[in-house]
Coordinates of C-alpha atoms in Angstrom, one line a residue:
Chain A
M1 CA 13.3 -0.2 -49.4
T2 CA 12.7 2.4 -52.0
L3 CA 13.4 -0.2 -54.7
F4 CA 10.9 -2.9 -52.9
A5 CA 8.1 0.0 -52.6
L6 CA 8.4 1.0 -56.2
V7 CA 8.7 -2.4 -57.9
S8 CA 5.9 -3.7 -55.5
G9 CA 3.7 -0.3 -56.8
I10 CA 4.2 -1.5 -60.7
L11 CA 3.2 -4.9 -60.1
L12 CA 0.3 -4.0 -58.2
S13 CA -0.9 -1.2 -60.7
I14 CA -0.1 -3.3 -63.7
G15 CA -1.4 -6.4 -62.1
A16 CA -4.9 -4.9 -61.0
L17 CA -5.9 -3.3 -64.6
A18 CA -4.3 -6.6 -66.1
W19 CA -6.5 -8.9 -64.3
E20 CA -9.6 -6.7 -64.6
Y21 CA -8.9 -6.8 -68.2
S22 CA -8.5 -10.6 -68.1
Q23 CA -11.4 -10.9 -66.1
A24 CA -13.8 -9.0 -68.8
G25 CA -12.6 -11.4 -71.4
L26 CA -10.2 -8.6 -73.1
A27 CA -6.9 -10.8 -73.2
S28 CA -5.2 -8.8 -75.8
L29 CA -5.4 -5.7 -73.8
S30 CA -4.3 -7.2 -70.7
L31 CA -1.5 -8.9 -72.4
F32 CA -0.7 -5.6 -73.8
L33 CA -0.6 -4.3 -70.2
L34 CA 1.5 -7.1 -69.1
F35 CA 3.7 -6.5 -71.6
F36 CA 4.0 -2.9 -70.6
G37 CA 4.8 -3.5 -67.2
L38 CA 7.7 -5.8 -67.7
A39 CA 9.0 -2.7 -70.0
W40 CA 8.5 -0.7 -66.8
L41 CA 10.3 -3.0 -65.1
F42 CA 13.4 -3.0 -67.3
S43 CA 13.3 0.7 -67.3
L44 CA 14.4 0.7 -63.6
W45 CA 17.1 -1.5 -64.4
H46 CA 18.4 1.0 -66.5
N47 CA 17.5 3.9 -64.7
W48 CA 15.3 5.2 -67.2
D49 CA 13.3 7.5 -64.9
W50 CA 11.4 9.4 -67.7
F51 CA 9.5 5.7 -68.3
S52 CA 7.6 6.0 -65.1
S53 CA 5.5 9.4 -66.4
L54 CA 4.9 7.0 -69.3
G55 CA 3.8 4.5 -67.1
L56 CA 1.6 6.6 -65.1
F57 CA 0.0 8.1 -68.6
V58 CA -0.9 4.7 -69.6
A59 CA -2.3 3.1 -66.6
V60 CA -4.5 6.0 -66.2
F61 CA -5.6 5.8 -69.7
A62 CA -6.2 2.3 -69.5
A63 CA -8.1 2.8 -66.0
A64 CA -10.2 5.3 -68.1
I65 CA -10.7 3.1 -70.8
G66 CA -11.7 0.3 -68.1
F67 CA -14.7 3.0 -66.8
W68 CA -15.7 3.3 -70.2
F69 CA -16.2 -0.5 -70.7
E70 CA -17.8 -0.3 -67.0
L71 CA -15.1 -2.7 -65.8
N72 CA -14.9 -3.0 -62.0
S73 CA -14.2 0.1 -60.8
S74 CA -12.5 -0.6 -57.8
W75 CA -9.9 -2.5 -59.9
M76 CA -9.6 0.4 -62.4
V77 CA -8.8 3.3 -59.0
A78 CA -6.5 0.9 -57.6
G79 CA -4.5 0.4 -61.1
A80 CA -4.3 4.1 -61.7
A81 CA -3.4 4.9 -57.9
F82 CA -0.7 2.4 -57.6
A83 CA 0.9 3.8 -60.9
L84 CA 1.2 7.0 -59.2
F85 CA 2.6 5.5 -56.0
A86 CA 5.4 4.2 -58.3
W87 CA 5.7 7.4 -60.6
D88 CA 6.6 8.8 -56.6
M89 CA 8.8 6.3 -55.7
T90 CA 10.6 6.9 -59.3
E91 CA 11.2 10.2 -58.6
F92 CA 12.2 9.8 -55.0
R93 CA 14.6 7.1 -55.7
R94 CA 16.5 9.5 -58.2
R95 CA 17.0 11.9 -55.6
L96 CA 18.5 9.2 -53.0
R97 CA 20.8 8.5 -55.8
V98 CA 23.1 12.0 -54.8
I99 CA 23.3 10.7 -51.5
I100 CA 26.4 8.1 -51.1
V101 CA 26.4 7.2 -47.5
D102 CA 24.3 8.5 -45.0
D103 CA 22.5 7.6 -41.7
Q104 CA 19.5 10.3 -42.8
I105 CA 18.8 7.8 -46.0
R106 CA 16.7 5.1 -43.9
G107 CA 14.5 7.9 -42.3
M108 CA 13.9 9.9 -45.4
E109 CA 13.0 6.4 -47.3
R110 CA 10.5 5.5 -44.3
R111 CA 9.3 8.9 -43.7
H112 CA 8.7 9.6 -47.5
I113 CA 6.9 6.0 -48.3
A114 CA 4.6 6.5 -45.1
R115 CA 3.7 9.9 -46.0
V116 CA 3.1 9.0 -49.6
S117 CA 1.2 5.9 -48.6
L118 CA -1.2 8.1 -46.5
V119 CA -1.9 10.5 -49.1
I120 CA -3.0 8.1 -51.6
L121 CA -4.9 5.9 -49.3
A122 CA -6.6 9.4 -48.7
G123 CA -7.4 10.0 -52.4
L124 CA -8.5 6.3 -52.4
F125 CA -10.7 7.0 -49.3
L126 CA -12.2 9.7 -51.2
V127 CA -12.7 8.0 -54.7
T128 CA -14.4 5.3 -52.7
I129 CA -16.7 7.6 -50.9
A130 CA -17.7 9.6 -54.3
L131 CA -18.4 6.0 -56.2
L132 CA -20.4 4.7 -53.1
I133 CA -22.2 7.8 -53.2
Q134 CA -22.6 7.5 -57.2
L135 CA -22.8 11.4 -57.8
R136 CA -25.2 12.1 -60.7
F137 CA -23.4 14.6 -63.6
T138 CA -25.9 17.5 -62.8
F139 CA -25.7 20.4 -64.6
E140 CA -24.2 22.4 -61.5
W141 CA -21.4 19.9 -61.4
G142 CA -20.7 20.5 -65.0
V143 CA -20.6 24.3 -64.4
L144 CA -17.8 23.7 -61.4
L145 CA -16.2 21.5 -63.8
V146 CA -15.8 24.1 -66.6
I147 CA -14.8 26.6 -64.0
V148 CA -12.1 24.5 -62.8
I149 CA -10.8 23.6 -66.4
L150 CA -10.7 27.0 -67.3
L151 CA -8.5 27.8 -64.5
G152 CA -6.5 24.9 -65.0
I153 CA -5.7 26.0 -68.5
A154 CA -5.0 29.7 -67.8
Q155 CA -2.5 28.2 -64.7
L156 CA -0.7 26.2 -67.7
V157 CA -0.6 28.7 -70.2
A158 CA 1.1 30.9 -67.2
W159 CA 3.7 28.4 -66.5
F160 CA 4.6 28.1 -70.4
R161 CA 4.6 31.9 -70.7
R162 CA 7.2 32.2 -67.7
Q163 CA 9.1 29.1 -69.2
Chain B
M1 CA 8.1 19.5 -67.7
G2 CA 7.9 19.8 -64.3
R3 CA 6.5 16.8 -61.8
S4 CA 3.6 19.3 -60.8
I5 CA 3.0 20.3 -64.3
L6 CA 2.3 16.7 -65.4
L7 CA 0.2 16.0 -62.5
S8 CA -2.1 18.9 -63.4
T9 CA -2.5 18.2 -67.1
L10 CA -3.3 14.8 -66.1
V11 CA -5.9 15.7 -63.6
Y12 CA -7.6 18.3 -65.9
G13 CA -7.6 15.9 -69.0
L14 CA -9.5 13.5 -66.4
L15 CA -12.1 16.1 -65.7
L16 CA -12.3 16.9 -69.5
A17 CA -13.0 13.6 -70.1
G18 CA -15.5 13.8 -67.8
L19 CA -17.2 16.7 -68.8
V20 CA -17.2 15.8 -72.3
T21 CA -18.5 12.0 -72.2
L22 CA -20.9 13.2 -69.0
R23 CA -19.4 10.5 -67.0
A24 CA -18.6 10.8 -63.1
E25 CA -16.2 8.1 -62.7
F26 CA -13.1 10.1 -64.6
V27 CA -13.8 12.8 -62.5
A28 CA -13.6 10.4 -59.2
L29 CA -10.3 9.3 -61.1
A30 CA -8.9 12.4 -60.9
I31 CA -9.1 12.6 -57.1
P32 CA -6.0 10.8 -56.2
F33 CA -3.9 12.7 -58.0
S34 CA -5.8 16.0 -56.7
V35 CA -5.1 14.9 -53.6
Y36 CA -1.7 14.3 -53.9
L37 CA -0.9 17.7 -55.7
F38 CA -2.9 19.4 -53.2
Y39 CA -0.9 17.7 -50.3
G40 CA 2.4 18.8 -52.5
F41 CA 1.1 22.7 -52.8
W42 CA 0.3 22.8 -49.1
N43 CA 4.1 21.4 -47.8
A44 CA 5.8 23.7 -50.2
P45 CA 9.2 24.6 -48.7
E46 CA 10.0 28.9 -48.1
L47 CA 13.0 30.0 -50.1
P48 CA 15.9 28.6 -47.8
D49 CA 17.0 31.0 -45.5
L50 CA 20.5 29.2 -44.3
Q51 CA 24.1 30.2 -43.0
I52 CA 26.9 28.2 -44.7
E53 CA 30.4 28.1 -43.6
R54 CA 33.2 26.6 -45.6
K55 CA 36.7 25.5 -44.2
F56 CA 39.4 23.9 -45.5
S57 CA 41.7 21.5 -43.5
N58 CA 44.7 23.1 -45.4
D59 CA 44.4 25.8 -47.9
R60 CA 47.8 25.1 -49.5
A61 CA 48.8 22.1 -50.9
A62 CA 51.0 19.4 -53.1
P63 CA 50.0 17.9 -55.9
D64 CA 47.6 14.6 -55.2
T65 CA 47.6 15.9 -51.5
D66 CA 44.0 14.9 -49.7
V67 CA 42.5 18.2 -48.5
T68 CA 39.1 18.1 -46.4
I69 CA 36.0 20.3 -47.3
T70 CA 33.7 21.2 -44.3
L71 CA 30.7 22.7 -45.1
S72 CA 28.7 23.8 -42.3
I73 CA 24.6 24.8 -43.4
K74 CA 22.4 26.2 -40.5
N75 CA 18.9 26.6 -40.9
N76 CA 17.8 29.9 -39.9
G77 CA 14.4 29.6 -41.7
G78 CA 11.7 26.9 -42.1
H79 CA 11.6 23.1 -41.7
L80 CA 13.4 21.6 -45.0
E81 CA 12.3 18.1 -45.8
E82 CA 14.4 17.7 -48.3
L83 CA 17.5 19.7 -49.2
Y84 CA 19.7 19.3 -52.4
L85 CA 23.3 20.7 -51.8
D86 CA 25.8 21.0 -54.6
D87 CA 29.0 22.6 -54.0
E88 CA 30.7 23.4 -57.2
I89 CA 33.8 22.2 -57.6
S90 CA 36.5 22.5 -60.1
S91 CA 36.5 19.6 -62.7
Q92 CA 40.5 19.4 -62.2
L93 CA 39.5 17.8 -58.7
S94 CA 39.0 14.6 -58.0
V95 CA 36.9 13.5 -54.9
R96 CA 38.6 10.9 -52.7
I97 CA 36.2 10.6 -50.0
G98 CA 32.5 11.9 -49.3
W99 CA 30.2 13.7 -51.8
P100 CA 29.8 17.3 -52.6
R101 CA 26.4 16.4 -53.5
Q102 CA 23.8 16.0 -51.1
L103 CA 20.6 15.3 -50.5
F104 CA 19.4 15.7 -46.5
R105 CA 16.5 17.0 -44.2
L106 CA 17.1 20.0 -42.3
P107 CA 14.5 20.6 -39.6
K108 CA 14.3 24.8 -38.3
G109 CA 17.2 25.5 -36.3
S110 CA 19.5 22.8 -37.1
T111 CA 23.1 22.5 -38.8
H112 CA 24.0 19.7 -41.4
T113 CA 28.0 19.1 -42.1
V114 CA 28.8 18.1 -45.5
T115 CA 32.4 16.9 -45.3
Y116 CA 34.2 15.4 -48.5
T117 CA 37.8 15.1 -49.4
I118 CA 39.8 16.2 -52.5
A119 CA 42.5 16.1 -54.5
G120 CA 44.2 17.7 -57.7
P121 CA 46.9 19.0 -59.8
R122 CA 48.8 22.2 -59.4
G123 CA 46.5 24.9 -59.9
A124 CA 44.8 28.2 -57.8
Y125 CA 41.3 26.8 -57.4
V126 CA 38.2 29.2 -56.7
F127 CA 35.4 27.8 -54.7
D128 CA 32.7 30.2 -55.5
S129 CA 29.3 29.3 -54.8
V130 CA 27.0 26.5 -53.4
S131 CA 23.6 25.4 -55.2
L132 CA 20.6 24.9 -52.8
E133 CA 17.3 23.1 -53.3
G134 CA 14.6 23.0 -51.6
T135 CA 11.8 20.5 -52.2
D136 CA 8.7 19.4 -50.4
S137 CA 8.4 16.1 -49.0
L138 CA 6.7 14.9 -52.9
G139 CA 9.3 16.3 -55.0
L140 CA 6.4 18.6 -56.6
V141 CA 7.3 22.2 -55.7
R142 CA 11.5 23.3 -55.7
R143 CA 12.7 26.2 -54.5
T144 CA 16.1 26.5 -55.6
K145 CA 18.7 29.6 -54.6
T146 CA 22.7 29.8 -55.1
M147 CA 24.5 31.3 -52.0
S148 CA 28.2 32.4 -52.2
V149 CA 30.5 30.6 -49.9
K150 CA 33.8 31.7 -50.8
G151 CA 37.0 29.5 -50.6
R152 CA 40.5 29.0 -52.4
L153 CA 42.3 26.5 -52.4
F154 CA 46.5 26.8 -53.8
V155 CA 47.7 23.4 -54.9
F156 CA 51.7 24.6 -55.5
P157 CA 53.9 22.9 -57.7
E158 CA 56.3 20.2 -56.4
V159 CA 59.2 21.8 -55.3
R160 CA 62.7 20.0 -55.3
H161 CA 65.4 21.7 -53.0
L162 CA 68.3 22.9 -54.4
K163 CA 71.6 22.8 -52.4
S164 CA 72.5 26.4 -53.4
V165 CA 72.5 28.4 -56.9
P166 CA 75.9 30.0 -57.1
I167 CA 75.6 33.5 -59.3
R168 CA 77.8 36.3 -59.5
L169 CA 76.6 39.9 -60.7
R170 CA 78.3 43.1 -60.7
K171 CA 75.5 45.1 -58.8
T172 CA 74.1 43.7 -55.5
R173 CA 72.3 44.6 -52.9
V174 CA 72.9 46.3 -49.7
Y175 CA 72.1 43.6 -47.3
A176 CA 74.7 40.8 -46.3
G177 CA 73.8 37.4 -48.7
T178 CA 75.9 34.7 -50.3
I179 CA 76.8 36.3 -53.3
P180 CA 80.3 37.8 -53.9
A181 CA 79.9 41.8 -54.2
R182 CA 83.2 42.4 -55.9
S183 CA 84.0 45.0 -52.5
G184 CA 86.0 44.1 -49.8
G185 CA 84.7 43.7 -46.5
A186 CA 83.5 41.1 -44.3
G187 CA 83.3 38.1 -45.9
T188 CA 84.9 34.5 -45.8
E189 CA 86.9 34.7 -49.2
F190 CA 90.2 36.6 -49.4
F191 CA 90.0 39.7 -51.6
G192 CA 92.8 41.8 -51.2
V193 CA 95.6 43.7 -48.6
R194 CA 95.1 47.1 -47.2
E195 CA 96.8 49.3 -45.2
Y196 CA 95.7 48.5 -41.5
Q197 CA 92.7 50.9 -40.0
P198 CA 91.9 51.5 -36.6
G199 CA 89.2 49.0 -35.4
D200 CA 90.9 46.2 -38.0
S201 CA 91.1 42.9 -36.1
P202 CA 94.4 41.7 -34.7
R203 CA 93.3 38.5 -36.4
A204 CA 93.3 40.3 -39.9
I205 CA 96.6 41.6 -40.0
N206 CA 98.7 40.2 -42.8
W207 CA 102.0 39.9 -40.8
H208 CA 104.1 38.7 -43.8
V209 CA 103.1 42.0 -46.0
S210 CA 103.9 43.8 -42.9
A211 CA 106.8 42.5 -42.2
R212 CA 108.4 44.0 -45.5
H213 CA 107.4 47.6 -44.8
A214 CA 109.0 49.3 -40.9
E215 CA 106.3 51.3 -40.2
T216 CA 103.0 50.4 -41.4
L217 CA 101.0 47.6 -41.0
Y218 CA 98.2 45.8 -43.5
S219 CA 95.4 44.3 -43.0
N220 CA 93.5 41.2 -45.0
E221 CA 90.3 42.3 -46.6
Y222 CA 87.6 39.5 -47.5
Q223 CA 85.1 40.1 -50.2
Q224 CA 81.8 41.1 -49.0
E225 CA 78.8 38.7 -49.6
R226 CA 75.4 40.0 -50.5
V227 CA 72.0 39.7 -51.5
A228 CA 70.9 40.4 -55.1
D229 CA 68.2 40.9 -57.2
V230 CA 66.8 37.6 -59.4
G231 CA 64.1 38.0 -61.6
I232 CA 62.9 34.6 -63.1
V233 CA 60.8 34.8 -66.0
L234 CA 58.5 31.1 -66.6
D235 CA 57.7 31.1 -70.5
A236 CA 54.0 30.2 -70.5
R237 CA 53.2 30.9 -74.2
E238 CA 51.3 28.0 -76.1
R239 CA 53.2 28.0 -78.9
A240 CA 56.7 27.0 -76.7
N241 CA 54.9 24.3 -74.8
L242 CA 52.4 22.5 -76.2
F243 CA 53.3 19.4 -78.4
R244 CA 51.1 17.0 -80.2
G245 CA 48.0 19.0 -79.7
T246 CA 47.5 18.6 -76.0
R247 CA 50.9 17.2 -74.6
S248 CA 52.5 20.2 -72.4
I249 CA 56.4 20.8 -71.3
F250 CA 55.0 23.5 -68.9
E251 CA 54.4 21.3 -65.9
H252 CA 58.3 20.6 -65.9
S253 CA 58.8 24.7 -66.6
V254 CA 56.8 25.3 -63.6
S255 CA 58.3 23.0 -61.4
A256 CA 61.8 24.1 -62.2
A257 CA 60.7 27.8 -61.8
A258 CA 59.6 26.5 -57.9
A259 CA 63.1 25.2 -57.5
L260 CA 64.8 27.8 -58.5
S261 CA 62.7 30.8 -56.4
D262 CA 62.9 28.5 -53.3
A263 CA 66.6 28.6 -53.9
F264 CA 67.0 32.0 -54.4
I265 CA 64.7 33.1 -51.7
S266 CA 66.6 30.7 -49.4
Q267 CA 70.1 32.7 -50.2
G268 CA 68.2 35.4 -48.9
N269 CA 67.8 37.0 -52.5
R270 CA 65.3 39.5 -53.4
V271 CA 63.1 37.6 -56.1
G272 CA 60.4 38.2 -58.5
L273 CA 58.3 36.1 -61.2
L274 CA 57.5 37.1 -64.1
V275 CA 54.8 34.4 -66.1
Y276 CA 55.2 35.2 -69.9
G277 CA 51.9 33.8 -71.3
S278 CA 48.7 35.4 -73.0
Y279 CA 49.3 38.3 -70.5
L280 CA 51.9 39.5 -68.3
S281 CA 51.6 38.1 -64.5
W282 CA 54.4 40.0 -62.3
T283 CA 54.8 39.1 -59.0
L284 CA 56.9 42.3 -57.8
P285 CA 60.3 41.4 -56.1
G286 CA 60.8 40.5 -52.6
Y287 CA 62.3 38.5 -49.6
G288 CA 61.8 36.0 -47.4
K289 CA 58.9 33.4 -46.7
V290 CA 56.3 35.9 -47.6
Q291 CA 57.6 36.2 -50.9
R292 CA 58.1 32.4 -51.5
E293 CA 54.4 32.0 -50.7
R294 CA 53.7 34.9 -53.4
I295 CA 55.7 33.6 -55.9
M296 CA 54.3 29.9 -55.2
R297 CA 50.6 31.2 -55.4
S298 CA 51.5 32.9 -58.2
L299 CA 53.0 29.3 -59.8
A300 CA 49.8 27.5 -58.8
G301 CA 47.8 29.5 -61.0
A302 CA 50.1 29.7 -63.6
S303 CA 48.7 28.4 -66.8
I304 CA 49.8 28.6 -70.9
G305 CA 48.0 31.5 -72.3
V306 CA 48.1 32.2 -76.4
S307 CA 48.2 35.9 -77.4
S308 CA 48.9 37.6 -80.6
V309 CA 50.2 40.8 -78.7
F310 CA 52.8 38.2 -76.6
A311 CA 53.7 35.8 -79.3
G312 CA 57.2 36.7 -78.8
L313 CA 59.3 37.7 -75.8
E314 CA 59.3 41.6 -77.3
H315 CA 57.2 42.7 -74.2
L316 CA 60.1 41.0 -71.6
S317 CA 60.9 45.0 -71.1
S318 CA 64.3 45.9 -69.2
R319 CA 62.5 48.0 -67.1
M320 CA 60.7 45.2 -65.3
F321 CA 64.2 44.3 -63.9
P322 CA 66.3 46.4 -61.8
T323 CA 69.4 46.8 -63.8
E324 CA 72.5 44.2 -63.8
S325 CA 70.5 42.1 -61.9
Q326 CA 70.4 38.3 -62.6
I327 CA 67.4 37.2 -65.0
V328 CA 66.5 33.7 -65.4
L329 CA 64.4 32.5 -68.0
V330 CA 62.7 28.9 -68.1
S331 CA 61.5 28.1 -71.5
S332 CA 61.7 25.3 -74.2
L333 CA 63.1 28.7 -76.1
L334 CA 62.0 29.8 -79.7
H335 CA 64.2 30.7 -82.4
D336 CA 63.0 34.1 -82.3
D337 CA 63.4 33.9 -78.6
L338 CA 67.4 34.6 -79.5
K339 CA 67.4 38.5 -80.2
I340 CA 65.2 39.4 -77.1
V341 CA 67.6 37.4 -74.9
V342 CA 70.8 38.8 -76.3
Q343 CA 69.5 42.4 -75.9
L344 CA 69.1 41.8 -72.3
R345 CA 72.6 40.5 -72.1
A346 CA 73.8 43.7 -73.7
R347 CA 71.6 45.6 -71.3
G348 CA 74.1 44.4 -68.6
Y349 CA 71.6 41.7 -67.2
Q350 CA 73.1 38.3 -66.1
V351 CA 70.9 36.1 -68.1
M352 CA 70.5 32.3 -67.1
V353 CA 68.2 29.9 -69.5
I354 CA 66.9 27.2 -67.8
S355 CA 65.6 25.3 -71.3
P356 CA 63.4 22.1 -70.5
D357 CA 64.5 19.9 -73.7
P358 CA 61.4 20.0 -76.2
V359 CA 63.2 18.0 -79.1
K360 CA 63.4 15.0 -76.5
F361 CA 60.0 15.6 -75.2
E362 CA 58.5 15.5 -78.5
R363 CA 60.3 12.7 -79.6
E364 CA 59.0 10.5 -77.0
L365 CA 55.7 10.9 -77.8
L366 CA 55.9 10.1 -81.5
P367 CA 56.3 7.0 -83.5
A368 CA 59.5 5.6 -84.1
S369 CA 60.3 5.9 -88.1
A370 CA 62.9 6.9 -90.3
E371 CA 61.2 10.4 -91.0
V372 CA 60.8 11.1 -87.3
D373 CA 64.5 10.8 -86.8
I374 CA 65.4 12.7 -89.6
A375 CA 63.4 15.8 -88.5
A376 CA 64.2 14.9 -84.6
R377 CA 68.0 15.4 -86.0
I378 CA 67.1 18.5 -88.0
I379 CA 65.8 20.4 -84.9
R380 CA 68.1 19.1 -82.9
M381 CA 70.8 21.2 -85.0
E382 CA 68.8 24.0 -85.1
R383 CA 68.2 24.0 -81.3
D384 CA 71.9 23.3 -80.9
L385 CA 73.0 26.4 -83.3
L386 CA 70.1 28.7 -80.9
I387 CA 71.8 27.6 -77.9
R388 CA 75.4 28.3 -79.4
R389 CA 74.3 31.7 -80.2
L390 CA 73.2 32.5 -76.8
E391 CA 76.3 31.1 -75.1
R392 CA 78.4 33.5 -77.6
A393 CA 76.5 36.5 -76.2
G394 CA 77.7 35.4 -72.6
V395 CA 73.9 33.7 -71.7
Q396 CA 74.6 31.2 -69.5
V397 CA 72.3 27.8 -70.9
I398 CA 71.4 24.8 -69.1
E399 CA 69.6 22.4 -71.6
W400 CA 67.0 20.1 -68.9
D401 CA 66.0 16.4 -70.0
V402 CA 62.7 16.4 -68.5
S403 CA 62.6 12.9 -67.9
R404 CA 65.3 13.4 -65.1
R405 CA 64.3 14.9 -61.9
F406 CA 65.2 18.8 -62.0
D407 CA 67.4 18.6 -58.9
Q408 CA 69.0 15.7 -60.0
A409 CA 69.7 16.6 -63.5
V410 CA 70.4 20.6 -63.0
G411 CA 71.2 21.0 -59.5
P412 CA 75.1 19.7 -60.1
L413 CA 75.4 22.0 -63.1
L414 CA 74.3 25.0 -61.2
R415 CA 76.6 24.4 -58.2
R416 CA 79.6 25.0 -61.3
P417 CA 80.8 27.9 -62.4
H418 CA 79.3 29.1 -65.5
A419 CA 82.3 28.5 -67.8
A420 CA 82.5 24.9 -66.8
I421 CA 78.8 23.8 -67.3
S422 CA 78.4 21.1 -69.4
R423 CA 75.3 22.4 -71.5
R424 CA 73.1 19.5 -71.4
T425 CA 72.1 17.1 -68.7
S426 CA 71.7 14.1 -70.8

C-alpha cells in the first residue's frame, strides 16, 4: 500500500510539473523533469532513501520557477504538494522496513496515508484560499516575513550549535 | 540533517524568495510545508515512559539451541503512534525466528510483546539495554531513550559424558567417594588383614588366617574409597590456541574441560577450575550440581586472552590447589611450559595433561607441500620430546586428536591405569 502511494506521489508530482511546463512550451525543462522522475523511481528500486529529499527540493524549485514564469499555479502547487507526499512516504517506507511480520502493518499504513493526505489537503486548501484572495505584497507582510525568517534562522543556528 | 530541519530550510527559503522577489506565490507555496511541520510538532510525542520486562525460555542452553526471548513493553505514558524498539544483542547470536527490532504502535496503558528466537555458539551473553525511539506520526520529532533491561544467557559447551576417570592420589578428603584412599576401612577392594575388633562383621572374618592362630581371630580389611580435590586448569593463552590467524583449538580444550569436570563432579570429587588466559579466572573448588553449574558458567564465558604477564604458566601457583591434589591441565602445551608442569609434579601434585594435538590441527589447515611436511615432522619431534620429558617426570600426558570426539578418543585411555596409557589417541 505504501509503495503504491509512494509511486503515485512521484508520478503525480512530476507529471503535474512536466505537463504544465510542456503546455507552456518549455519542452526541455519538461523533459528534464520526466528524466528526473524516472531517476526517482529508479532510486526506489535501490532503496536510495536520500534521493527523495533531492526530489522534494527539485520539485519545489521547479514549482518556484514555474511561478516565476507565471505558469498555472494549480499545477505548480500540486507538483510541490505531491512531492511532499512522496518524500513522507519514502521515510515511512524506511521505518516500515524494520517490521518483518506484524499484524499492525496494515493499520499503520492505512492511518499514516490517511493522516498525511489530510494534512496535505489542508495545506492545499489554504494555498487555494491564499491564491484566490490574491494577497498583495504590502509593507506589513514584508515585516512579518522578515520576523518569521529571522526567527527561523535563529532556530537553525541554535540547532546547528546543539549538534 | 533531521527531516524537520530540512523542511524548515525549505519553508524559510520560500519565504525569503517571496520577500526578495516580492512575489506572494512563493509564500503561498510554503503553506503546505508549514502545515505539515505544524502538524508534526503539534503531535510530538512525550519522552516514552515505559515498563519493560525480559523473559528467556531458558537461560542456559546448549550451542545452537533455540532460546526464545520475550520482551513485554507497557506504556505508562502518553500515546505513542510509532515506537521503534531495538533490543541490542551480541553479534555472535543469530536470530532464527522473529526480529529484535520492531516498529509498532503503543496506545496509552497498553502492552506490546516482542518475541524472537535466537541461537548461538558457546558464550556468556549479557543483554543490557533496549533502545527506544518514539516518533510523531510524520516522523519529524524523535524522542529516544535507552532502558536498562538486564538479562544473561549462558550457552554451555557441549558436554561429552565420560563413564569414569580413575585417579590415584596420596591424599584424599574425609568423605566417601570412588578414589582408593590407601587406608583400610569400608570399601570394596581388599586391602589387608588385621586382628578382629569388636563390631567387625562376622562376614569380614578371614577364617583361613584365623585357623592358623589358636586364640585370635582375624578380619579382612578393605581399602577406603574417598573423594579427592581436583583442579582443572584450562589454558586460554592466545599463543597456545590460535593458529593461522583466527583458527582456534580452544573450543576443543573447553569441551574437554567440560567433560572432565562433569566426570570428576559426578564421582563426588571437589572440583575447581582455573582459566588461564589474559587473567586468572578462578572458580573455587566445590561439590555437586551447584559446582557443576558454576564451572559450566565459567566455561561458557571463557575466551582466549593475550597478556604479557600470563604469557607463561609461571603464575600457576601451587597455592591455588590443595596439597597433593590432582591437577588436570588442558593445554596444547608450549615448550616453556615444561619447567612449570614438572615443578608442580615435584611439589607432590598428581598432574594429568590433556593435550589437544596442535600439530595435526594446524597441519590440516595448511596446503600440502614438501616444506609443510618437513616443518610438521620437525614440530612433531619437538613435541614428542616435550611429552617424553613430562612423562619421565611422572606427568600423565594424553594427546588428543581433535578430529575425533573427546569421549571416544580420550575416554578409553582415561579408564586405563596410568602406566598402561598409550600416549596418543590416533
